[in-house]
Amino acid sequence: METLTTPNEATVDQDFMPIMGTDYTEFYVSNAKQAAHFYKSAFGFKSLAYAGLETGLKDRQSYVVVQDKIRLVFTSPLHSGTEMGEHIDKHGDGVKVIALWVEDATYAYEEAVKRGAESYFAPKTEKDAHGEVVRSGIYTYGETVHIFVERKNYEGAFLPGYRKWESHYSPEPVGLKYVDHMVGNVELGAMNKWVKWYEDVLGFKQILSFDDKDISTEYTALMSKVMSNGNGRIKFPINEPAAGLKKSQIDEYIDFYEGAGVQHVAVATDDIVHTVTELRNRGIEFITVPTTYYDVLEERVGKIDEPIDKLKDLGILVDRDDEGYLLQIFTKTLQARPTMFFEIIQRKGATSFGKGNFKALFEAIEREQELRGTL
Ligand code: FE2
């Protein structure tokens, strides 16, 4: 069953690991140049920064794109036999780095390591004409890492080592604002280990949990716990598969990603009807539920501001909790392997994750799995 815990005000003030927000999300991909173009043209991101041979790098190339507070980095190796190349060979394209914006990246690293985190790299200061940035990193689930970014003394485009990426191609943004949450899929039996890790290492609190009674269809099931930092700006649901008659979407992810990793990046908008209309016009495909979902929608969630026929046209889902309601939709997976996807979410008071949509949504995902022969 679903259990909800509200973060306690006292613990918020005493957060030993103050995190101001998501700094950037870095993807290791086989073709960074084309991936960046896709996120610009389809998702309305703008060119921000670039690093590669022209900036003195010998082994890799990175393109950084931005939309409001969301920064995505796409990085590819420039020759064979690299660690990054092995990562891409094993996992396919996917999220490598969830970077966290902190006041003090040295302190964050020392606290995290003291509390049991495995080091990815020790604090280092990078400088250029625009100032300096301190970064440090720790491993989380799978081969995914968190990098702490301290940028209070920096005024450049992105990070030292990057130059501004000027482009004559600049599609209109689609209204994406910030990263609302980022979900990790972990192996069967590993969820509680990672819940404890986020509690111990980063001082997060579990704010929600779902078990297989909440999240099950005729065939598959999964369990999920939502971890949050004190100020609520960082929310990491962690999923693990539960036993079902057939293979769950989490099992499919873990098979194709060959391990634990980031399942979806949820990005917030203030106008989901506009955002999803734009994304569809630019070729993004979404998971859609049967239209009967909308026949009982108002009965289930009550009065909402948005016209239901519009939501039905676009396939947008709605759920309500004690504090308000939310609108959400999920893209189909966005790379060759059926692994990572994006969620578009608009919150109108609700702070939850759309539990009322799980069943319809997971049945829709199973229809996609069926087509792939992976159910
Ligand atoms: Fe989500």
Short mmCIF file of N, CA and C and ligand atoms in Angstrom, two decimals, residues 181 183 237 264 266 328 330 343 353, ligand 1:
data_model
loop_
_atom_site.label_atom_id
_atom_site.label_comp_id
_atom_site.label_asym_id
_atom_site.label_seq_id
_atom_site.Cartn_x
_atom_site.Cartn_y
_atom_site.Cartn_z
N HIS A 181 11.82 15.16 -10.93
CA HIS A 181 12.38 14.00 -10.25
C HIS A 181 13.10 13.12 -11.26
N VAL A 183 14.21 8.97 -11.82
CA VAL A 183 13.91 7.65 -11.27
C VAL A 183 15.00 6.64 -11.60
N PRO A 237 12.75 8.67 -6.94
CA PRO A 237 12.09 7.38 -6.73
C PRO A 237 13.03 6.25 -7.15
N HIS A 264 13.81 7.17 -15.85
CA HIS A 264 13.23 8.35 -16.51
C HIS A 264 13.59 9.65 -15.83
N ALA A 266 11.98 13.24 -15.19
CA ALA A 266 10.69 13.94 -15.23
C ALA A 266 10.95 15.43 -15.23
N GLN A 328 0.31 14.42 -16.25
CA GLN A 328 1.59 13.80 -16.62
C GLN A 328 1.44 12.98 -17.90
N PHE A 330 4.14 10.22 -20.49
CA PHE A 330 5.45 9.58 -20.62
C PHE A 330 5.79 9.39 -22.09
N GLU A 343 9.46 11.96 -18.73
CA GLU A 343 8.09 12.24 -18.29
C GLU A 343 7.91 13.75 -18.33
N PHE A 353 3.05 11.29 -7.22
CA PHE A 353 3.66 10.85 -8.47
C PHE A 353 2.71 10.18 -9.45
FE FE2 B 1 7.96 9.86 -12.70
#
